[in-house]
Amino acid sequence: MPMVFTGEEPGHPVIFANDAFLALTGYARDEVLAKSFQSLLAVGVDAETMPIVEAAFRGECETDPEIHYKRNDGSEFWASMFVSPVCDDTGAIVQQFVSLVDLTDHRRENARCKMLIDELNHRVKNTLSTVQSIVTQALRRPAEPAAVREAIESRILALSRSHDLLTIGNWDGSGLHDLVDTALHPFEVIAGRPERFTVVGENVRLSPKTTLSLAIAIHELATNAVKYGAFSNDAGTIAIDWTVVPDTAGDRLVLRWQERDGPAVTPPSRKGFGSWVIERGLAHELGGKVTLDYHSHGVACTIDIPTSNPVKQ
């Protein structure tokens, strides 16, 4: 344990310092002996801490002070300081015993735990916001209770899969290729027929929030394709491509979904819940723009969303 003994003269000159104290503070022994303990601390301790140290030497601290010390080489440590008087046979104080407990690792761990808790809170808020959006959008559209239930459950399952994807990357984001694969995997419509589905684009890395919102949108497009579009027969194909477009307000991701050779397409008399989720959801969550075109040969969807500093892998 780092420890020193000091005299009772003004400034409390150091009369003994063990090797552990020298190792912790970075001093050589000849830099410490006979030097004022307070002046040694004052070199590396914040000015507002010194009155607390002085009070500890006077026996006026109810708790052991914690000091944040910056060494000459720029490194630093946290320590708890215990001060106890040493008395002679008459009871007079003749020396002070000072010991330090290194709290650096403890402080670092506390900071890491706080960071993890803050990050968890942020993730939970993002998730709850997305779930709230899913439920709100489902309830705003007139539909049978069973249809509303199915709509909410399927979208929450899609959200769960995107969570699994983000967890693999420690919630640092996801690659767009990985997101597309994860979103389409449950539909199992291209097993053995890879020519039915093509993906072109760099594996742009997306933020967690963009991952969650885009996963829901791709889920909606795939659901529609399986029920009514290119994946509802044995001949239809889907092509996805994307590019990152520089913009003065920040880069934008432009993703295109194109279906072909499915059943003939006619524009709907009114937009369904899925279309509403794609258009309103991305606009609300990400400030994006969505264009849905109902060409006779297949549905086309263009998604234009902001993305913060995408990283190509």
Short mmCIF file of C-alpha atoms in Angstrom, two decimals:
data_model
loop_
_atom_site.label_atom_id
_atom_site.label_comp_id
_atom_site.label_asym_id
_atom_site.label_seq_id
_atom_site.Cartn_x
_atom_site.Cartn_y
_atom_site.Cartn_z
CA MET A 1 0.00 0.00 0.00
CA PRO A 2 1.39 3.47 -0.84
CA MET A 3 2.23 5.30 2.39
CA VAL A 4 4.26 8.15 3.83
CA PHE A 5 5.06 9.62 7.20
CA THR A 6 5.24 13.40 7.50
CA GLY A 7 6.41 15.76 10.18
CA GLU A 8 4.18 18.27 11.96
CA GLU A 9 6.12 21.28 10.70
CA PRO A 10 4.34 23.66 8.27
CA GLY A 11 3.67 21.94 4.96
CA HIS A 12 4.15 18.50 6.59
CA PRO A 13 7.58 17.54 5.20
CA VAL A 14 7.91 13.90 4.15
CA ILE A 15 10.22 11.87 6.40
CA PHE A 16 9.47 8.45 4.91
CA ALA A 17 7.93 7.21 1.66
CA ASN A 18 7.68 3.56 0.68
CA ASP A 19 8.30 2.15 -2.79
CA ALA A 20 4.57 1.75 -3.48
CA PHE A 21 4.04 5.51 -2.96
CA LEU A 22 6.90 6.35 -5.32
CA ALA A 23 5.57 3.95 -7.96
CA LEU A 24 2.06 5.39 -7.73
CA THR A 25 3.04 9.07 -7.84
CA GLY A 26 5.97 8.76 -10.25
CA TYR A 27 8.43 10.51 -7.93
CA ALA A 28 12.01 9.48 -7.19
CA ARG A 29 12.84 9.15 -3.50
CA ASP A 30 15.14 12.18 -3.44
CA GLU A 31 12.30 14.25 -4.95
CA VAL A 32 10.06 13.41 -1.99
CA LEU A 33 12.10 13.29 1.24
CA ALA A 34 12.06 16.54 3.24
CA LYS A 35 9.63 18.06 0.73
CA SER A 36 6.25 19.42 1.79
CA PHE A 37 3.61 16.73 1.29
CA GLN A 38 1.02 19.37 0.42
CA SER A 39 3.31 20.96 -2.15
CA LEU A 40 3.96 17.54 -3.72
CA LEU A 41 0.23 16.97 -4.04
CA ALA A 42 -0.44 20.49 -5.25
CA VAL A 43 1.71 19.84 -8.33
CA GLY A 44 -0.75 17.29 -9.66
CA VAL A 45 -4.03 17.78 -7.78
CA ASP A 46 -6.80 20.19 -8.75
CA ALA A 47 -6.68 23.40 -6.74
CA GLU A 48 -10.16 22.88 -5.27
CA THR A 49 -9.03 19.54 -3.78
CA MET A 50 -6.19 21.01 -1.68
CA PRO A 51 -8.41 22.60 1.02
CA ILE A 52 -9.92 19.12 1.56
CA VAL A 53 -6.42 17.65 1.95
CA GLU A 54 -5.54 20.39 4.47
CA ALA A 55 -8.71 19.62 6.40
CA ALA A 56 -7.78 15.93 6.49
CA PHE A 57 -4.47 16.79 8.15
CA ARG A 58 -6.36 18.84 10.73
CA GLY A 59 -8.67 15.90 11.42
CA GLU A 60 -11.68 17.83 10.14
CA CYS A 61 -12.81 15.42 7.35
CA GLU A 62 -15.66 13.07 8.10
CA THR A 63 -14.74 10.90 5.11
CA ASP A 64 -11.45 10.07 3.45
CA PRO A 65 -10.81 12.54 0.58
CA GLU A 66 -10.43 11.27 -2.95
CA ILE A 67 -7.72 12.90 -5.05
CA HIS A 68 -7.28 13.00 -8.81
CA TYR A 69 -3.56 13.28 -9.46
CA LYS A 70 -1.81 14.06 -12.74
CA ARG A 71 1.78 12.87 -12.88
CA ASN A 72 4.62 14.73 -14.60
CA ASP A 73 4.47 12.33 -17.57
CA GLY A 74 0.82 13.17 -18.19
CA SER A 75 -0.61 9.95 -16.76
CA GLU A 76 -3.05 10.18 -13.89
CA PHE A 77 -4.63 8.22 -11.08
CA TRP A 78 -7.45 8.42 -8.57
CA ALA A 79 -6.79 7.56 -4.93
CA SER A 80 -8.48 7.64 -1.56
CA MET A 81 -6.30 9.29 1.09
CA PHE A 82 -6.31 8.22 4.74
CA VAL A 83 -4.60 10.51 7.26
CA SER A 84 -3.96 9.50 10.88
CA PRO A 85 -1.96 11.37 13.55
CA VAL A 86 1.00 9.71 15.29
CA CYS A 87 1.32 10.73 18.93
CA ASP A 88 4.16 10.54 21.46
CA ASP A 89 3.89 9.28 25.03
CA THR A 90 2.34 12.55 26.18
CA GLY A 91 -0.37 12.42 23.51
CA ALA A 92 1.11 15.22 21.45
CA ILE A 93 0.92 14.82 17.66
CA VAL A 94 4.44 14.46 16.30
CA GLN A 95 3.88 12.94 12.87
CA GLN A 96 1.14 12.14 10.35
CA PHE A 97 0.67 8.78 8.73
CA VAL A 98 -0.76 8.97 5.20
CA SER A 99 -1.82 6.03 3.09
CA LEU A 100 -3.30 5.98 -0.38
CA VAL A 101 -5.64 3.43 -1.94
CA ASP A 102 -5.44 3.40 -5.73
CA LEU A 103 -8.98 3.85 -7.08
CA THR A 104 -8.01 4.19 -10.74
CA ASP A 105 -9.33 0.80 -11.86
CA HIS A 106 -12.43 1.25 -9.71
CA ARG A 107 -13.12 4.66 -11.23
CA ARG A 108 -12.48 3.34 -14.72
CA GLU A 109 -14.90 0.46 -14.16
CA ASN A 110 -17.54 2.82 -12.78
CA ALA A 111 -17.15 5.03 -15.84
CA ARG A 112 -17.46 2.00 -18.12
CA CYS A 113 -20.59 0.83 -16.30
CA LYS A 114 -22.12 4.30 -16.59
CA MET A 115 -21.33 4.36 -20.30
CA LEU A 116 -22.94 0.93 -20.75
CA ILE A 117 -26.04 2.00 -18.82
CA ASP A 118 -26.33 5.19 -20.84
CA GLU A 119 -25.94 3.21 -24.06
CA LEU A 120 -28.54 0.67 -22.89
CA ASN A 121 -30.96 3.48 -22.09
CA HIS A 122 -30.37 4.93 -25.54
CA ARG A 123 -30.98 1.57 -27.21
CA VAL A 124 -34.15 0.92 -25.20
CA LYS A 125 -35.51 4.35 -26.06
CA ASN A 126 -34.81 3.75 -29.77
CA THR A 127 -36.51 0.37 -29.61
CA LEU A 128 -39.55 1.61 -27.71
CA SER A 129 -39.86 4.51 -30.13
CA THR A 130 -39.89 2.08 -33.06
CA VAL A 131 -42.43 -0.22 -31.36
CA GLN A 132 -44.62 2.78 -30.54
CA SER A 133 -44.47 3.84 -34.18
CA ILE A 134 -45.43 0.32 -35.35
CA VAL A 135 -48.41 0.11 -33.01
CA THR A 136 -49.56 3.67 -33.67
CA GLN A 137 -49.44 3.17 -37.42
CA ALA A 138 -51.34 -0.13 -37.15
CA LEU A 139 -54.11 1.35 -35.03
CA ARG A 140 -54.59 4.39 -37.24
CA ARG A 141 -55.71 2.25 -40.18
CA PRO A 142 -59.21 0.71 -40.14
CA ALA A 143 -58.85 -3.07 -40.10
CA GLU A 144 -60.12 -6.22 -38.44
CA PRO A 145 -58.52 -6.97 -35.03
CA ALA A 146 -56.89 -10.13 -36.38
CA ALA A 147 -55.30 -8.18 -39.23
CA VAL A 148 -54.05 -5.52 -36.82
CA ARG A 149 -52.59 -8.22 -34.57
CA GLU A 150 -50.82 -9.92 -37.49
CA ALA A 151 -49.49 -6.59 -38.73
CA ILE A 152 -48.05 -5.68 -35.33
CA GLU A 153 -46.61 -9.13 -34.58
CA SER A 154 -44.88 -9.55 -37.94
CA ARG A 155 -43.29 -6.14 -37.71
CA ILE A 156 -42.12 -6.65 -34.14
CA LEU A 157 -40.56 -9.96 -35.23
CA ALA A 158 -38.77 -8.09 -38.02
CA LEU A 159 -37.62 -5.58 -35.41
CA SER A 160 -36.38 -8.45 -33.22
CA ARG A 161 -34.31 -9.87 -36.07
CA SER A 162 -32.71 -6.49 -36.68
CA HIS A 163 -31.93 -6.33 -32.95
CA ASP A 164 -30.13 -9.65 -33.23
CA LEU A 165 -28.12 -8.23 -36.12
CA LEU A 166 -27.16 -5.14 -34.14
CA THR A 167 -26.24 -7.22 -31.10
CA ILE A 168 -23.73 -9.19 -33.17
CA GLY A 169 -21.99 -5.88 -33.91
CA ASN A 170 -22.28 -4.69 -30.29
CA TRP A 171 -24.85 -2.13 -31.43
CA ASP A 172 -22.28 -0.21 -33.38
CA GLY A 173 -24.52 -0.38 -36.46
CA SER A 174 -24.91 -2.89 -39.27
CA GLY A 175 -23.82 -3.45 -42.85
CA LEU A 176 -26.54 -2.89 -45.44
CA HIS A 177 -25.88 -6.27 -47.11
CA ASP A 178 -26.29 -7.96 -43.73
CA LEU A 179 -29.51 -6.03 -43.09
CA VAL A 180 -31.03 -7.09 -46.41
CA ASP A 181 -30.07 -10.74 -45.83
CA THR A 182 -31.56 -10.69 -42.33
CA ALA A 183 -34.79 -9.00 -43.42
CA LEU A 184 -35.40 -11.43 -46.31
CA HIS A 185 -34.24 -14.67 -44.68
CA PRO A 186 -37.60 -15.56 -43.05
CA PHE A 187 -39.40 -15.50 -46.39
CA GLU A 188 -37.25 -18.33 -47.84
CA VAL A 189 -38.31 -17.50 -51.38
CA ILE A 190 -34.93 -17.67 -53.10
CA ALA A 191 -33.70 -20.99 -51.71
CA GLY A 192 -32.10 -22.77 -54.63
CA ARG A 193 -32.96 -19.92 -56.99
CA PRO A 194 -30.37 -17.18 -56.34
CA GLU A 195 -31.06 -15.66 -59.77
CA ARG A 196 -34.41 -14.45 -58.48
CA PHE A 197 -32.80 -11.92 -56.21
CA THR A 198 -29.82 -9.63 -56.85
CA VAL A 199 -28.14 -7.09 -54.62
CA VAL A 200 -25.70 -4.46 -55.86
CA GLY A 201 -23.96 -1.92 -53.64
CA GLU A 202 -21.16 -1.40 -51.14
CA ASN A 203 -21.76 -2.83 -47.68
CA VAL A 204 -22.50 0.62 -46.28
CA ARG A 205 -22.55 0.70 -42.50
CA LEU A 206 -25.73 2.12 -41.02
CA SER A 207 -26.47 3.57 -37.61
CA PRO A 208 -28.63 1.51 -35.21
CA LYS A 209 -31.61 3.83 -35.71
CA THR A 210 -31.35 3.62 -39.51
CA THR A 211 -30.97 -0.16 -39.26
CA LEU A 212 -34.19 -0.53 -37.27
CA SER A 213 -36.28 1.72 -39.52
CA LEU A 214 -34.92 0.35 -42.80
CA ALA A 215 -35.41 -3.24 -41.62
CA ILE A 216 -39.12 -2.56 -41.15
CA ALA A 217 -39.37 -0.97 -44.61
CA ILE A 218 -37.64 -3.92 -46.34
CA HIS A 219 -39.87 -6.30 -44.39
CA GLU A 220 -42.92 -4.48 -45.76
CA LEU A 221 -41.66 -4.65 -49.33
CA ALA A 222 -40.85 -8.35 -49.00
CA THR A 223 -44.23 -9.11 -47.42
CA ASN A 224 -46.01 -7.40 -50.31
CA ALA A 225 -43.81 -9.22 -52.84
CA VAL A 226 -44.64 -12.61 -51.31
CA LYS A 227 -48.38 -11.93 -51.11
CA TYR A 228 -49.00 -10.08 -54.38
CA GLY A 229 -45.76 -9.32 -56.23
CA ALA A 230 -42.68 -10.89 -57.76
CA PHE A 231 -42.28 -13.56 -55.09
CA SER A 232 -45.92 -14.72 -55.33
CA ASN A 233 -45.12 -16.84 -58.42
CA ASP A 234 -42.18 -18.94 -59.60
CA ALA A 235 -40.82 -16.52 -62.20
CA GLY A 236 -40.63 -13.12 -60.54
CA THR A 237 -37.38 -11.44 -59.66
CA ILE A 238 -36.32 -8.64 -57.36
CA ALA A 239 -33.27 -6.41 -57.75
CA ILE A 240 -31.98 -4.14 -55.02
CA ASP A 241 -29.23 -1.61 -55.52
CA TRP A 242 -28.09 1.46 -53.68
CA THR A 243 -25.64 4.32 -53.78
CA VAL A 244 -24.40 6.91 -51.31
CA VAL A 245 -25.00 10.40 -52.65
CA PRO A 246 -22.99 13.33 -51.21
CA ASP A 247 -25.09 16.23 -50.02
CA THR A 248 -24.30 19.56 -48.37
CA ALA A 249 -26.46 18.54 -45.39
CA GLY A 250 -24.77 15.12 -45.14
CA ASP A 251 -24.53 11.96 -47.22
CA ARG A 252 -27.77 10.31 -48.32
CA LEU A 253 -28.44 6.66 -49.04
CA VAL A 254 -30.58 6.04 -52.12
CA LEU A 255 -31.88 2.46 -52.24
CA ARG A 256 -33.92 1.08 -55.14
CA TRP A 257 -36.18 -2.00 -55.00
CA GLN A 258 -37.37 -3.25 -58.42
CA GLU A 259 -39.70 -6.20 -59.02
CA ARG A 260 -40.19 -7.89 -62.41
CA ASP A 261 -42.08 -10.81 -63.96
CA GLY A 262 -44.55 -11.19 -61.17
CA PRO A 263 -48.33 -10.93 -61.66
CA ALA A 264 -49.45 -7.86 -63.59
CA VAL A 265 -49.51 -4.82 -61.35
CA THR A 266 -52.22 -2.19 -61.21
CA PRO A 267 -52.06 0.85 -58.96
CA PRO A 268 -54.17 0.26 -55.84
CA SER A 269 -57.35 2.26 -55.36
CA ARG A 270 -56.06 3.12 -51.92
CA LYS A 271 -52.71 2.47 -50.31
CA GLY A 272 -52.56 -0.38 -47.84
CA PHE A 273 -51.05 -0.47 -44.41
CA GLY A 274 -47.66 -1.69 -45.68
CA SER A 275 -47.28 1.22 -48.08
CA TRP A 276 -48.31 3.59 -45.35
CA VAL A 277 -45.67 2.12 -43.00
CA ILE A 278 -42.92 2.50 -45.60
CA GLU A 279 -43.76 6.04 -46.66
CA ARG A 280 -44.79 7.55 -43.35
CA GLY A 281 -42.45 5.47 -41.20
CA LEU A 282 -39.21 6.40 -42.94
CA ALA A 283 -40.30 10.01 -43.33
CA HIS A 284 -41.13 10.28 -39.63
CA GLU A 285 -38.25 8.24 -38.17
CA LEU A 286 -35.41 9.29 -40.47
CA GLY A 287 -36.58 12.32 -42.42
CA GLY A 288 -36.47 10.23 -45.58
CA LYS A 289 -38.31 10.27 -48.87
CA VAL A 290 -40.03 7.25 -50.42
CA THR A 291 -41.38 6.89 -53.96
CA LEU A 292 -43.58 3.89 -54.78
CA ASP A 293 -44.32 3.22 -58.46
CA TYR A 294 -46.76 0.56 -59.60
CA HIS A 295 -45.45 -0.33 -63.05
CA SER A 296 -47.31 -3.03 -64.91
CA HIS A 297 -44.20 -5.25 -64.89
CA GLY A 298 -43.61 -4.84 -61.17
CA VAL A 299 -43.50 -2.58 -58.14
CA ALA A 300 -40.58 -0.17 -57.85
CA CYS A 301 -39.63 1.61 -54.65
CA THR A 302 -36.94 4.26 -54.17
CA ILE A 303 -35.89 5.09 -50.61
CA ASP A 304 -33.85 8.23 -50.01
CA ILE A 305 -32.67 8.64 -46.42
CA PRO A 306 -29.91 10.57 -44.65
CA THR A 307 -27.05 8.53 -43.29
CA SER A 308 -24.34 9.76 -40.96
CA ASN A 309 -20.83 9.14 -42.30
CA PRO A 310 -21.40 5.70 -43.87
CA VAL A 311 -18.45 3.34 -43.71
CA LYS A 312 -17.71 1.01 -46.63
CA GLN A 313 -16.52 -2.42 -45.59
#
